[in-house]
Amino acid sequence: MVNTAYVNDARQGAGLALRIDNLSHGFSLEGHRLPVLERVSLSIAPGEFVALLGPSGCGKSTLLRLVAGLETADRGALQADGVDIISPDPSRVVVFQDPTLYPWRRVWDNVALGLEAQGLLKTTGHKVDQALAKVGLSPFARAYPRQLSGGMAQRVALARALVNEPRLLILDEPLGKLDSLTRIAMQQELIDLWQRQGYTALLVTHDVEEALLLANRVIVFSDRPATIKAELTIDRGYPRHRDDPYLLQLRKQILGLLGLGESW
């Protein structure tokens, strides 16, 4: 069984520390202010895997966009390794639910996009091959997206993120559109990649079981405007098993926090 510690000697320093302090954010909607996040504070250690759960539309994905630097918070502070987050950075990479691959570009060229945009492809093109190898897609480097299954397309999206050697991998329901068997396989792949690479991972999911199988810690949000209702540390190593009584009890507790206790 793998050590439950999320930072070990081989991976020390790979992940970044994330600090969210008294964060509030909202949007303007037809002339009215729509509050989305309300006084959210959260600290994530380097190399930790944290999952965010909450009602649909409560603001989880908005929080990820703020962490990625794609939006600026109304109030509060966000810091990566003690530095304010004010814009996107290659060290913080987002993987979305939709792989968003360019259909006219081959797999290799889709993965190379980040390096190409930074003007680094000529000198670091070997990283594309390495990223494809990490996700098991080296034989498909010359394929087009239309020739891939849904799970393979999502692995291309992961490779595209990994090629930038991120220190924070931001996962916005990356497995949400996959069939159940592919999703189970991809969950294990996410854990394997995280354990090998040592980056910090922040995952939004609506699947309570998925959060419990992947994360060191689960954060449960209220309805909008989202506040943190609970933080649960998962005291289990890897691999984890769906029928573990400890995880089943935590699932029941989380469903209760989400107002779905009667569904258990």
Coordinates of N, CA and C in Angstrom, one line a residue, residues 36-40 58 220-230:
V36 N -21.6 34.5 -5.6 CA -21.3 33.1 -5.9 C -20.5 32.5 -4.8
L37 N -19.4 33.1 -4.3 CA -18.6 32.6 -3.3 C -18.6 33.6 -2.1
E38 N -18.6 33.1 -0.9 CA -18.7 34.0 0.3 C -17.7 33.6 1.3
R39 N -16.7 34.4 1.5 CA -15.7 34.3 2.6 C -15.1 32.9 2.7
V40 N -14.6 32.4 1.6 CA -14.0 31.1 1.5 C -12.5 31.2 1.9
C58 N -23.1 26.0 -7.4 CA -22.8 26.7 -6.1 C -21.5 27.6 -6.2
V220 N -16.6 20.3 1.4 CA -18.0 20.3 1.1 C -18.5 21.7 1.2
F221 N -19.1 22.2 0.0 CA -19.6 23.6 0.0 C -21.1 23.6 0.2
S222 N -21.6 24.7 0.6 CA -23.1 25.0 0.7 C -23.6 25.4 -0.6
D223 N -24.9 25.6 -0.7 CA -25.5 26.2 -1.9 C -25.0 27.6 -2.1
R224 N -25.2 28.2 -3.3 CA -24.8 29.5 -3.6 C -25.5 30.6 -2.7
P225 N -24.7 31.6 -2.2 CA -23.3 31.8 -2.4 C -22.5 30.8 -1.5
A226 N -21.6 30.1 -2.1 CA -20.9 29.0 -1.5 C -20.0 29.4 -0.3
T227 N -20.2 28.7 0.8 CA -19.3 28.7 2.0 C -18.9 27.3 2.2
I228 N -17.8 27.1 3.0 CA -17.4 25.8 3.3 C -18.2 25.2 4.5
K229 N -18.9 24.1 4.2 CA -19.7 23.5 5.3 C -18.8 22.5 6.1
A230 N -17.9 21.8 5.4 CA -17.1 20.8 6.1 C -15.9 20.5 5.4

